[in-house]
Tab-separated table of C-alpha atoms and ligand atoms in Angstrom:
chain	number	residue	atom	x	y	z
K	1	UNK	CA	8.256	-4.292	-5.300
K	2	UNK	CA	11.872	-3.841	-4.660
K	3	UNK	CA	13.206	-6.636	-2.546
K	4	UNK	CA	15.956	-4.404	-1.293
K	5	UNK	CA	13.523	-2.155	0.448
K	6	UNK	CA	12.679	-3.913	3.680
K	7	UNK	CA	11.888	-0.870	5.718
K	8	UNK	CA	8.562	0.169	4.221
K	9	UNK	CA	5.332	-1.726	4.522
K	10	UNK	CA	1.869	-0.975	3.358
K	11	UNK	CA	-0.904	-1.579	5.791
K	12	UNK	CA	-3.540	-3.100	3.578
K	13	UNK	CA	-5.447	-3.806	0.400
K	14	UNK	CA	-9.210	-4.214	0.086
K	15	UNK	CA	-11.704	-5.734	-2.325
K	16	UNK	CA	-15.511	-5.601	-2.323
K	17	UNK	CA	-17.971	-7.319	-4.682
K	18	UNK	CA	-21.704	-7.012	-5.238
K	19	UNK	CA	-23.405	-9.266	-7.816
K	20	UNK	CA	-26.997	-8.952	-8.977
K	21	UNK	CA	-27.184	-12.750	-9.289
K	22	UNK	CA	-25.694	-15.351	-7.013
K	23	UNK	CA	-22.195	-16.526	-7.820
K	24	UNK	CA	-19.149	-17.889	-6.051
K	25	UNK	CA	-18.229	-14.622	-4.331
K	26	UNK	CA	-15.470	-16.075	-2.072
K	27	UNK	CA	-13.688	-17.394	-5.156
K	28	UNK	CA	-13.884	-13.965	-6.829
K	29	UNK	CA	-12.591	-12.333	-3.646
K	30	UNK	CA	-9.677	-14.767	-3.647
K	31	UNK	CA	-8.587	-13.648	-7.109
K	32	UNK	CA	-8.919	-9.980	-6.243
K	33	UNK	CA	-6.957	-10.339	-3.028
K	34	UNK	CA	-4.328	-12.464	-4.703
K	35	UNK	CA	-3.643	-9.523	-7.030
K	36	UNK	CA	-3.275	-7.252	-4.018
K	37	UNK	CA	-0.940	-9.537	-2.089
K	38	UNK	CA	1.864	-6.969	-2.391
K	39	UNK	CA	-0.193	-4.618	-0.174
K	40	UNK	CA	-0.095	-6.945	2.826
K	41	UNK	CA	1.360	-10.364	3.462
K	42	UNK	CA	0.668	-11.110	7.080
K	43	UNK	CA	-3.040	-11.832	7.160
K	44	UNK	CA	-5.876	-12.313	4.726
K	45	UNK	CA	-9.612	-12.551	5.195
K	46	UNK	CA	-13.028	-12.363	3.634
K	47	UNK	CA	-16.580	-11.702	4.794
K	48	UNK	CA	-19.601	-12.592	2.669
K	49	UNK	CA	-23.284	-13.216	2.907
K	50	UNK	CA	-24.062	-16.891	3.257
K	51	UNK	CA	-27.856	-17.186	2.893
K	52	UNK	CA	-29.222	-15.165	5.848
K	53	UNK	CA	-26.051	-14.439	7.707
K	54	UNK	CA	-22.797	-12.611	7.245
K	55	UNK	CA	-19.824	-14.890	7.795
K	56	UNK	CA	-16.110	-14.153	7.932
K	57	UNK	CA	-12.961	-16.171	7.667
K	58	UNK	CA	-9.515	-14.712	8.282
K	59	UNK	CA	-6.176	-15.936	9.418
K	60	UNK	CA	-2.494	-15.094	9.513
K	61	UNK	CA	-0.711	-15.944	6.281
K	62	UNK	CA	-0.709	-15.280	2.552
K	63	UNK	CA	-3.879	-15.283	0.452
K	64	UNK	CA	-3.217	-18.706	-1.064
K	65	UNK	CA	-2.575	-20.243	2.358
K	66	UNK	CA	-5.523	-18.649	4.126
K	67	UNK	CA	-8.163	-18.637	1.408
K	68	UNK	CA	-7.066	-21.371	-1.003
K	69	UNK	CA	-9.852	-23.696	0.123
K	70	UNK	CA	-12.451	-21.336	-1.343
K	71	UNK	CA	-11.226	-22.256	-4.813
K	72	UNK	CA	-12.521	-25.802	-4.474
K	73	UNK	CA	-15.970	-25.045	-3.066
K	74	UNK	CA	-18.909	-23.189	-4.574
K	75	UNK	CA	-20.340	-20.768	-2.035
K	76	UNK	CA	-23.156	-18.992	-3.798
K	77	UNK	CA	-23.551	-15.424	-2.612
K	78	UNK	CA	-24.198	-11.914	-3.874
K	79	UNK	CA	-21.960	-9.823	-1.672
K	80	UNK	CA	-18.550	-9.991	-0.037
K	81	UNK	CA	-15.475	-8.028	0.975
K	82	UNK	CA	-11.861	-9.032	1.496
K	83	UNK	CA	-8.674	-7.723	2.993
K	84	UNK	CA	-4.938	-8.314	3.048
K	85	UNK	CA	-2.947	-6.810	5.838
K	86	UNK	CA	0.490	-6.027	7.041
K	87	UNK	CA	0.392	-5.457	10.778
K	88	UNK	CA	2.218	-2.555	12.320
K	89	UNK	CA	1.484	-1.041	15.715
K	90	UNK	CA	-0.988	-3.769	16.571
K	91	UNK	CA	1.568	-6.489	15.947
K	92	UNK	CA	1.017	-9.604	13.934
K	93	UNK	CA	-2.090	-10.688	15.792
K	94	UNK	CA	-5.119	-12.485	14.482
K	95	UNK	CA	-7.524	-10.173	16.324
K	96	UNK	CA	-6.246	-7.328	14.167
K	97	UNK	CA	-6.904	-9.219	10.933
K	98	UNK	CA	-9.850	-7.998	8.846
K	99	UNK	CA	-12.650	-7.902	7.813
K	100	UNK	CA	-14.249	-7.166	11.163
K	101	UNK	CA	-17.783	-8.415	11.535
K	102	UNK	CA	-20.393	-7.170	14.015
K	103	UNK	CA	-24.073	-7.357	14.609
K	104	UNK	CA	-25.223	-4.121	16.177
K	105	UNK	CA	-28.285	-1.916	16.563
K	106	UNK	CA	-27.820	-0.722	12.951
K	107	UNK	CA	-27.726	-4.243	11.448
K	108	UNK	CA	-25.033	-6.697	10.383
K	109	UNK	CA	-21.857	-4.912	9.340
K	110	UNK	CA	-18.547	-6.166	7.948
K	111	UNK	CA	-15.728	-3.697	7.429
K	112	UNK	CA	-12.285	-3.792	5.823
K	113	UNK	CA	-10.115	-0.742	5.553
K	114	UNK	CA	-6.846	0.506	4.104
K	115	UNK	CA	-5.157	3.433	5.759
K	116	UNK	CA	-4.608	4.823	9.183
K	117	UNK	CA	-6.879	6.980	11.323
K	118	UNK	CA	-4.379	9.409	12.801
K	119	UNK	CA	-6.530	10.459	15.777
K	120	UNK	CA	-7.362	6.880	16.822
K	121	UNK	CA	-5.875	7.173	20.296
K	122	UNK	CA	-7.757	10.378	21.083
K	123	UNK	CA	-11.112	8.856	20.107
K	124	UNK	CA	-10.322	5.554	21.774
K	125	UNK	CA	-9.386	7.215	25.069
K	126	UNK	CA	-12.744	8.986	25.054
K	127	UNK	CA	-14.734	5.861	24.244
K	128	UNK	CA	-12.903	3.785	26.841
K	129	UNK	CA	-13.576	6.451	29.446
K	130	UNK	CA	-17.249	6.106	28.524
K	131	UNK	CA	-17.146	2.329	28.989
K	132	UNK	CA	-16.318	0.876	25.568
K	133	UNK	CA	-14.197	-2.271	25.483
K	134	UNK	CA	-11.925	-2.914	22.496
K	135	UNK	CA	-10.834	-6.347	21.335
K	136	UNK	CA	-8.161	-5.188	18.940
K	137	UNK	CA	-5.921	-2.237	18.214
K	138	UNK	CA	-7.329	-1.752	14.720
K	139	UNK	CA	-8.872	1.471	13.461
K	140	UNK	CA	-11.701	-0.544	11.960
K	141	UNK	CA	-13.028	-1.644	15.331
K	142	UNK	CA	-12.978	1.972	16.422
K	143	UNK	CA	-15.177	2.946	13.477
K	144	UNK	CA	-17.664	0.195	14.253
K	145	UNK	CA	-17.905	1.406	17.865
K	146	UNK	CA	-18.658	4.912	16.652
K	147	UNK	CA	-21.289	3.660	14.200
K	148	UNK	CA	-22.986	1.503	16.838
K	149	UNK	CA	-23.056	4.390	19.334
K	150	UNK	CA	-24.523	6.886	16.862
K	151	UNK	CA	-28.077	7.941	17.645
K	152	UNK	CA	-28.967	8.097	13.986
K	153	UNK	CA	-31.474	5.436	13.071
K	154	UNK	CA	-29.935	4.002	9.929
K	155	UNK	CA	-26.474	2.825	9.014
K	156	UNK	CA	-25.860	5.364	6.203
K	157	UNK	CA	-26.946	8.222	8.475
K	158	UNK	CA	-24.757	6.938	11.310
K	159	UNK	CA	-21.805	6.563	8.969
K	160	UNK	CA	-22.166	10.097	7.667
K	161	UNK	CA	-22.442	11.395	11.222
K	162	UNK	CA	-19.209	9.811	12.457
K	163	UNK	CA	-17.005	10.560	9.453
K	164	UNK	CA	-16.118	14.162	10.384
K	165	UNK	CA	-14.641	12.800	13.619
K	166	UNK	CA	-12.121	10.636	11.785
K	167	UNK	CA	-8.827	12.175	10.723
K	168	UNK	CA	-6.338	10.548	8.426
K	169	UNK	CA	-6.391	8.027	5.647
K	170	UNK	CA	-9.065	5.487	4.909
K	171	UNK	CA	-10.231	3.762	1.810
K	172	UNK	CA	-12.717	1.156	2.885
K	173	UNK	CA	-15.266	-1.405	1.855
K	174	UNK	CA	-18.179	-2.537	4.000
K	175	UNK	CA	-21.170	-4.798	3.876
K	176	UNK	CA	-24.253	-3.482	5.589
K	177	UNK	CA	-27.028	-6.085	5.453
K	178	UNK	CA	-27.252	-6.591	1.651
K	179	UNK	CA	-25.528	-3.382	0.620
K	180	UNK	CA	-21.919	-2.992	-0.511
K	181	UNK	CA	-20.414	0.263	0.752
K	182	UNK	CA	-17.273	1.953	-0.593
K	183	UNK	CA	-15.771	5.048	0.972
K	184	UNK	CA	-12.636	7.141	0.517
K	185	UNK	CA	-11.413	9.822	2.929
K	186	UNK	CA	-11.697	13.442	1.743
K	187	UNK	CA	-7.927	13.796	1.241
K	188	UNK	CA	-7.831	10.676	-0.927
K	189	UNK	CA	-4.610	9.399	0.642
K	190	UNK	CA	-5.119	5.790	-0.466
K	191	UNK	CA	-6.394	4.729	-3.883
K	192	UNK	CA	-9.749	3.020	-4.388
K	193	UNK	CA	-11.345	1.995	-7.671
K	194	UNK	CA	-14.813	0.849	-8.622
K	195	UNK	CA	-15.968	-0.896	-11.766
K	196	UNK	CA	-18.747	-3.018	-13.206
K	197	UNK	CA	-19.103	-6.060	-15.442
K	198	UNK	CA	-22.279	-7.945	-16.296
K	199	UNK	CA	-24.221	-7.159	-13.137
K	200	UNK	CA	-21.160	-7.360	-10.902
K	201	UNK	CA	-19.703	-4.315	-9.139
K	202	UNK	CA	-16.162	-4.567	-7.843
K	203	UNK	CA	-14.306	-2.150	-5.584
K	204	UNK	CA	-10.554	-2.561	-5.030
K	205	UNK	CA	-7.470	-0.727	-3.843
K	206	UNK	CA	-5.786	-1.015	-7.235
K	207	UNK	CA	-6.992	-1.695	-10.748
K	208	UNK	CA	-4.893	-4.879	-11.008
K	209	UNK	CA	-7.554	-6.512	-8.810
K	210	UNK	CA	-10.289	-5.346	-11.194
K	211	UNK	CA	-8.329	-6.578	-14.205
K	212	UNK	CA	-8.045	-10.099	-12.822
K	213	UNK	CA	-11.845	-10.137	-12.468
K	214	UNK	CA	-12.119	-8.877	-16.048
K	215	UNK	CA	-13.698	-5.622	-14.955
K	216	UNK	CA	-12.556	-3.124	-17.570
K	217	UNK	CA	-15.092	-0.357	-17.018
K	218	UNK	CA	-13.807	1.385	-13.901
K	219	UNK	CA	-13.117	4.731	-12.294
K	220	UNK	CA	-11.457	6.083	-9.169
K	221	UNK	CA	-13.700	6.539	-6.141
K	222	UNK	CA	-13.502	10.285	-5.498
K	223	UNK	CA	-12.041	11.711	-2.300
K	224	UNK	CA	-14.892	12.034	0.209
K	225	UNK	CA	-17.222	9.894	-1.903
K	226	UNK	CA	-19.596	7.366	-0.361
K	227	UNK	CA	-20.983	4.703	-2.702
K	228	UNK	CA	-23.779	2.267	-1.890
K	229	UNK	CA	-24.514	-0.691	-4.176
K	230	UNK	CA	-27.480	-3.016	-3.749
K	231	UNK	CA	-30.467	-4.454	-5.609
K	232	UNK	CA	-31.575	-0.897	-6.422
K	233	UNK	CA	-28.309	-0.133	-8.221
K	234	UNK	CA	-25.502	2.253	-7.327
K	235	UNK	CA	-25.878	5.527	-5.401
K	236	UNK	CA	-23.030	7.943	-4.927
K	237	UNK	CA	-22.677	11.038	-2.777
K	238	UNK	CA	-19.780	13.302	-1.814
K	239	UNK	CA	-20.217	13.268	1.947
K	240	UNK	CA	-17.004	15.020	3.014
K	241	UNK	CA	-14.946	17.787	1.506
K	242	UNK	CA	-11.429	18.943	2.302
K	243	UNK	CA	-9.495	22.045	1.250
K	244	UNK	CA	-7.146	19.885	-0.829
K	245	UNK	CA	-6.368	16.289	-1.706
K	246	UNK	CA	-3.236	14.517	-0.467
K	247	UNK	CA	-2.761	11.384	-2.524
K	248	UNK	CA	0.188	9.335	-1.320
K	249	UNK	CA	2.994	9.844	-3.825
K	250	UNK	CA	4.679	6.702	-2.475
K	251	UNK	CA	1.915	4.609	-4.038
K	252	UNK	CA	3.326	5.700	-7.390
K	253	UNK	CA	6.986	5.399	-6.401
K	254	UNK	CA	6.886	2.020	-4.709
K	255	UNK	CA	3.710	0.464	-3.362
K	256	UNK	CA	1.321	-0.068	-6.229
K	257	UNK	CA	1.812	-2.729	-8.866
K	258	UNK	CA	3.197	-1.402	-12.170
K	259	UNK	CA	0.237	-2.790	-14.124
K	260	UNK	CA	-2.179	-0.816	-11.924
K	261	UNK	CA	-3.639	2.608	-12.295
K	262	UNK	CA	-3.758	4.592	-9.083
K	263	UNK	CA	-4.894	8.221	-8.789
K	264	UNK	CA	-5.748	7.962	-12.497
K	265	UNK	CA	-2.084	7.449	-13.379
K	266	UNK	CA	-0.447	4.411	-14.938
K	267	UNK	CA	2.052	3.293	-12.306
K	268	UNK	CA	4.425	1.897	-14.935
K	269	UNK	CA	4.463	5.085	-17.010
K	270	UNK	CA	4.827	7.261	-13.936
K	271	UNK	CA	7.857	5.259	-12.795
K	272	UNK	CA	9.359	5.525	-16.266
K	273	UNK	CA	8.930	9.283	-15.995
K	274	UNK	CA	10.726	9.276	-12.623
K	275	UNK	CA	13.590	7.284	-14.124
K	276	UNK	CA	13.846	9.716	-17.024
K	277	UNK	CA	13.819	12.625	-14.561
K	278	UNK	CA	16.744	11.069	-12.698
K	279	UNK	CA	18.663	10.744	-15.945
K	280	UNK	CA	17.952	14.399	-16.757
K	281	UNK	CA	19.508	15.802	-13.577
K	282	UNK	CA	22.935	14.249	-13.988
K	283	UNK	CA	24.903	12.182	-16.462
K	284	UNK	CA	27.022	9.500	-14.903
K	285	UNK	CA	29.543	7.815	-17.184
K	286	UNK	CA	28.330	4.218	-17.141
K	287	UNK	CA	27.976	1.103	-19.281
K	288	UNK	CA	24.618	-0.341	-18.212
K	289	UNK	CA	21.474	0.559	-16.277
K	290	UNK	CA	20.352	-2.185	-13.880
K	291	UNK	CA	17.051	-2.172	-11.969
K	292	UNK	CA	16.570	-3.648	-8.542
K	293	UNK	CA	13.536	-5.795	-9.312
K	294	UNK	CA	10.621	-5.383	-9.262
K	295	UNK	CA	9.741	-1.784	-8.475
K	296	UNK	CA	12.979	-0.487	-10.025
K	297	UNK	CA	12.124	-2.055	-13.408
K	298	UNK	CA	9.941	0.658	-14.905
K	299	UNK	CA	12.142	3.497	-13.641
K	300	UNK	CA	15.278	1.818	-15.002
K	301	UNK	CA	13.607	1.574	-18.402
K	302	UNK	CA	12.838	5.305	-18.245
K	303	UNK	CA	16.427	6.091	-17.203
K	304	UNK	CA	17.871	3.919	-19.985
K	305	UNK	CA	15.627	5.428	-22.659
K	306	UNK	CA	16.404	8.983	-21.556
K	307	UNK	CA	20.157	8.444	-21.185
K	308	UNK	CA	20.732	6.165	-24.151
K	309	UNK	CA	22.568	3.710	-21.873
K	310	UNK	CA	21.510	0.077	-22.375
K	311	UNK	CA	19.204	-1.550	-19.835
K	312	UNK	CA	20.358	-4.914	-18.491
K	313	UNK	CA	18.807	-7.383	-16.092
K	314	UNK	CA	21.847	-7.579	-13.883
K	315	UNK	CA	19.989	-8.938	-10.874
K	316	UNK	CA	17.826	-12.032	-10.696
K	317	UNK	CA	15.040	-12.082	-8.208
K	318	UNK	CA	13.980	-15.329	-6.598
K	319	UNK	CA	10.185	-15.067	-6.555
K	320	UNK	CA	9.896	-17.906	-4.094
K	321	UNK	CA	11.771	-16.166	-1.299
K	322	UNK	CA	9.182	-15.112	1.253
K	323	UNK	CA	9.122	-12.088	3.475
K	324	UNK	CA	12.326	-10.796	4.963
K	325	UNK	CA	13.051	-11.831	8.452
K	326	UNK	CA	15.415	-10.281	10.942
K	327	UNK	CA	18.680	-12.161	11.166
K	328	UNK	CA	21.145	-11.531	13.987
K	329	UNK	CA	24.461	-11.634	12.134
K	330	UNK	CA	25.803	-9.832	9.064
K	331	UNK	CA	26.548	-13.146	7.381
K	332	UNK	CA	22.959	-14.320	7.841
K	333	UNK	CA	21.547	-10.989	6.655
K	334	UNK	CA	23.709	-11.220	3.570
K	335	UNK	CA	22.419	-14.706	2.926
K	336	UNK	CA	18.819	-13.444	3.079
K	337	UNK	CA	19.599	-10.786	0.450
K	338	UNK	CA	21.372	-13.428	-1.670
K	339	UNK	CA	18.306	-15.654	-1.409
K	340	UNK	CA	16.167	-12.896	-2.882
K	341	UNK	CA	18.416	-11.065	-5.305
K	342	UNK	CA	21.442	-12.376	-7.064
K	343	UNK	CA	23.804	-10.674	-9.494
K	344	UNK	CA	24.116	-12.000	-13.036
K	345	UNK	CA	27.896	-12.141	-13.272
K	346	UNK	CA	27.990	-12.332	-17.073
K	347	UNK	CA	26.137	-8.995	-17.266
K	348	UNK	CA	27.907	-7.207	-14.455
K	349	UNK	CA	31.562	-8.175	-14.717
K	350	UNK	CA	33.819	-5.247	-15.630
K	351	UNK	CA	30.883	-2.815	-16.003
K	352	UNK	CA	30.160	0.634	-14.622
K	353	UNK	CA	26.599	0.293	-13.382
K	354	UNK	CA	23.790	2.724	-12.665
K	355	UNK	CA	21.638	0.814	-10.208
K	356	UNK	CA	18.011	1.965	-9.987
K	357	UNK	CA	15.935	1.536	-6.835
K	358	UNK	CA	12.851	3.311	-5.487
K	359	UNK	CA	13.929	4.496	-2.049
K	360	UNK	CA	16.462	4.125	0.713
K	361	UNK	CA	15.279	3.447	4.237
K	362	UNK	CA	18.027	2.168	6.559
K	363	UNK	CA	20.604	1.424	3.873
K	364	UNK	CA	21.640	-1.923	5.335
K	365	UNK	CA	20.191	-4.065	2.543
K	366	UNK	CA	21.596	-1.778	-0.152
K	367	UNK	CA	24.982	-2.121	1.487
K	368	UNK	CA	24.815	-5.900	1.161
K	369	UNK	CA	23.528	-5.670	-2.381
K	370	UNK	CA	26.276	-3.295	-3.535
K	371	UNK	CA	28.828	-5.646	-1.969
K	372	UNK	CA	27.371	-8.607	-3.893
K	373	UNK	CA	27.381	-6.654	-7.159
K	374	UNK	CA	30.987	-5.570	-6.671
K	375	UNK	CA	31.996	-9.115	-5.767
K	376	UNK	CA	30.398	-10.186	-9.050
K	377	UNK	CA	32.956	-7.985	-10.809
K	378	UNK	CA	31.262	-4.577	-11.247
K	379	UNK	CA	33.818	-1.811	-11.760
K	380	UNK	CA	31.577	0.938	-10.362
K	381	UNK	CA	28.102	1.037	-8.798
K	382	UNK	CA	26.136	4.308	-8.856
K	383	UNK	CA	22.881	4.067	-6.917
K	384	UNK	CA	19.988	6.213	-8.181
K	385	UNK	CA	16.733	6.514	-6.255
K	386	UNK	CA	13.396	7.559	-7.721
K	387	UNK	CA	12.305	9.013	-4.394
K	388	UNK	CA	13.683	12.024	-2.552
K	389	UNK	CA	15.454	11.480	0.772
K	390	UNK	CA	13.098	9.786	3.199
K	391	UNK	CA	13.219	11.709	6.476
K	392	UNK	CA	9.837	11.700	8.204
K	393	UNK	CA	7.342	9.083	9.445
K	394	UNK	CA	3.965	8.533	7.845
K	395	UNK	CA	0.721	8.751	9.804
K	396	UNK	CA	-1.499	7.828	6.872
K	397	UNK	CA	-1.123	4.122	6.313
K	398	UNK	CA	2.536	3.401	5.591
K	399	UNK	CA	4.838	1.942	8.174
K	400	UNK	CA	8.063	3.962	8.029
K	401	UNK	CA	10.779	3.421	10.669
K	402	UNK	CA	11.516	6.110	13.242
K	403	UNK	CA	13.405	9.214	12.167
K	404	UNK	CA	16.621	8.070	13.807
K	405	UNK	CA	16.507	4.830	11.807
K	406	UNK	CA	16.121	6.599	8.466
K	407	UNK	CA	19.577	6.865	6.964
K	408	UNK	CA	18.875	10.209	5.261
K	409	UNK	CA	18.444	11.835	8.676
K	410	UNK	CA	21.992	11.003	9.694
K	411	UNK	CA	23.970	10.966	6.453
K	412	UNK	CA	24.347	13.046	3.303
K	413	UNK	CA	24.144	11.240	-0.065
K	414	UNK	CA	27.981	11.172	-0.211
K	415	UNK	CA	28.189	9.693	3.269
K	416	UNK	CA	25.517	7.137	2.337
K	417	UNK	CA	27.556	6.186	-0.739
K	418	UNK	CA	30.551	5.574	1.481
K	419	UNK	CA	28.464	3.601	4.000
K	420	UNK	CA	26.926	1.284	1.426
K	421	UNK	CA	30.121	0.966	-0.637
K	422	UNK	CA	28.666	2.647	-3.760
K	423	UNK	CA	30.595	5.056	-5.959
K	424	UNK	CA	27.809	7.624	-5.778
K	425	UNK	CA	24.221	8.024	-4.571
K	426	UNK	CA	21.684	10.439	-6.059
K	427	UNK	CA	18.056	10.938	-4.967
K	428	UNK	CA	15.337	12.406	-7.178
K	429	UNK	CA	14.773	15.918	-5.740
K	430	UNK	CA	11.267	16.766	-4.491
K	431	UNK	CA	10.738	19.430	-7.181
K	432	UNK	CA	11.589	16.917	-9.937
K	433	UNK	CA	9.238	14.348	-8.409
K	434	UNK	CA	6.566	17.046	-8.272
K	435	UNK	CA	7.084	17.713	-11.999
K	436	UNK	CA	6.702	13.994	-12.728
K	437	UNK	CA	3.332	13.665	-10.961
K	438	UNK	CA	1.896	16.741	-12.635
K	439	UNK	CA	-0.413	18.271	-10.040
K	440	UNK	CA	1.815	18.283	-6.955
K	441	UNK	CA	-0.778	20.192	-4.926
K	442	UNK	CA	-2.991	17.098	-4.959
K	443	UNK	CA	-0.287	14.818	-3.515
K	444	UNK	CA	1.249	14.179	-0.114
K	445	UNK	CA	5.060	14.454	0.061
K	446	UNK	CA	5.252	14.603	3.872
K	447	UNK	CA	7.713	11.764	4.450
K	448	UNK	CA	10.219	13.722	2.362
K	449	UNK	CA	9.352	17.281	3.343
K	450	UNK	CA	7.939	16.962	6.873
K	451	UNK	CA	5.005	19.148	5.751
K	452	UNK	CA	1.959	17.089	6.677
K	453	UNK	CA	-1.264	17.798	4.809
K	454	UNK	CA	-3.293	17.498	8.002
K	455	UNK	CA	-2.342	18.144	11.560
K	456	UNK	CA	-1.000	15.083	13.343
K	457	UNK	CA	-2.160	14.858	16.980
K	458	UNK	CA	0.761	15.854	19.220
K	459	UNK	CA	0.539	12.574	21.151
K	460	UNK	CA	1.111	10.660	17.932
K	461	UNK	CA	3.746	12.890	16.379
K	462	UNK	CA	7.433	12.089	16.276
K	463	UNK	CA	9.671	15.172	16.250
C	1	SF4	S1	3.762	10.668	4.406
C	1	SF4	FE1	4.720	9.641	2.603
C	1	SF4	S2	4.019	7.534	2.711
C	1	SF4	FE2	2.666	8.743	4.044
C	1	SF4	S3	0.894	9.361	2.780
C	1	SF4	FE3	2.406	10.999	2.650
C	1	SF4	S4	3.658	10.488	0.828
C	1	SF4	FE4	2.557	8.636	1.431
């Protein structure tokens, strides 16, 4: 992921495993979640069956900090799920960490989910008026309340009954007694993959988590598909249908790892295509193409190949710099950017640079970065973005700042160039992005266009 892009955060990544024979499931979950760390860095957790009971462990922190102890112990099990999270509206609180574990009238249930139920408040207000008490602000707890209150006798029936009430984005994994459950909302906003290897079934947000577990035989869970895996094998059913799909195009632009497949697309190749598309819309006289690592890497390669301008690693990323933190002064903010990204003077000095990044949120970090690059001797810096102008919030699982904070709502590309000290700024237009992804009708572009694929409840909507 681009380290310049501090404004966007994913909510979560999930993993689920079912094994026909006992093995160290917590250890396997660790590896899967470690691969999904980029999808959430504030809390990590697992739930698994330990003999006769479901147990969970979760805490604030990175996967290696929270779950590292599971690498040194053998906890034989057949089923488990895991979750990494970035907290948003609920704040960075432990009670919002997942998986959530309950024992209710339907059985023992553990749930971990990626996405955002956009009508949460409406449902919650109703349930609270009817006497429900919530311990967290998470959508997952809301779902468990609905399941427990369902009059249907069994868990699968209860689940199917409550799903039409939920609006928004959810790709989730659950344990119900000894069954692994995988589910994707009918619009397919968030990716979810399932695969098998030697009696083990793995479900994960991205294929990089399946790769690390050496699961090569996988497929995308279909929008609206419910999958149950237990000792009787795998059963699949399309339980919800929608008039269209609305896969999040930002997964391809920025969120997913380049070695992953999401929505049946190679993220690396898709980003190369976006870079090539940028090169095709304008030709800037320049000497080198420089990516902002990491999410700019693939696109910069595509731009360089299409334009014939050499690619150079003009910025070094410090992989040991942790999450960004808010610093009160400009000097401190600049230091944070320097800690993460640093220009390679020998590459940059005297050059006209096309700088490739994925998106522009507030513009403040880019401003610092352009300053550092110019101080390192660059003659010109032309910023090129593989996303269109970001103008609208997301209600489907991505934390985007308010409209007034998004720089593209207050400035034109030329004004942005002046503000950040660049010589020019060009965004990939929506129609070009649509050409890159192929079937634009199956994607969501709402944060660029303001045209939401489903109605956002008026109480939730920012205008
Ligand atoms: S609004 Fe943007 S970030 Fe949200 S699902 Fe749609 S494309 Fe993705």
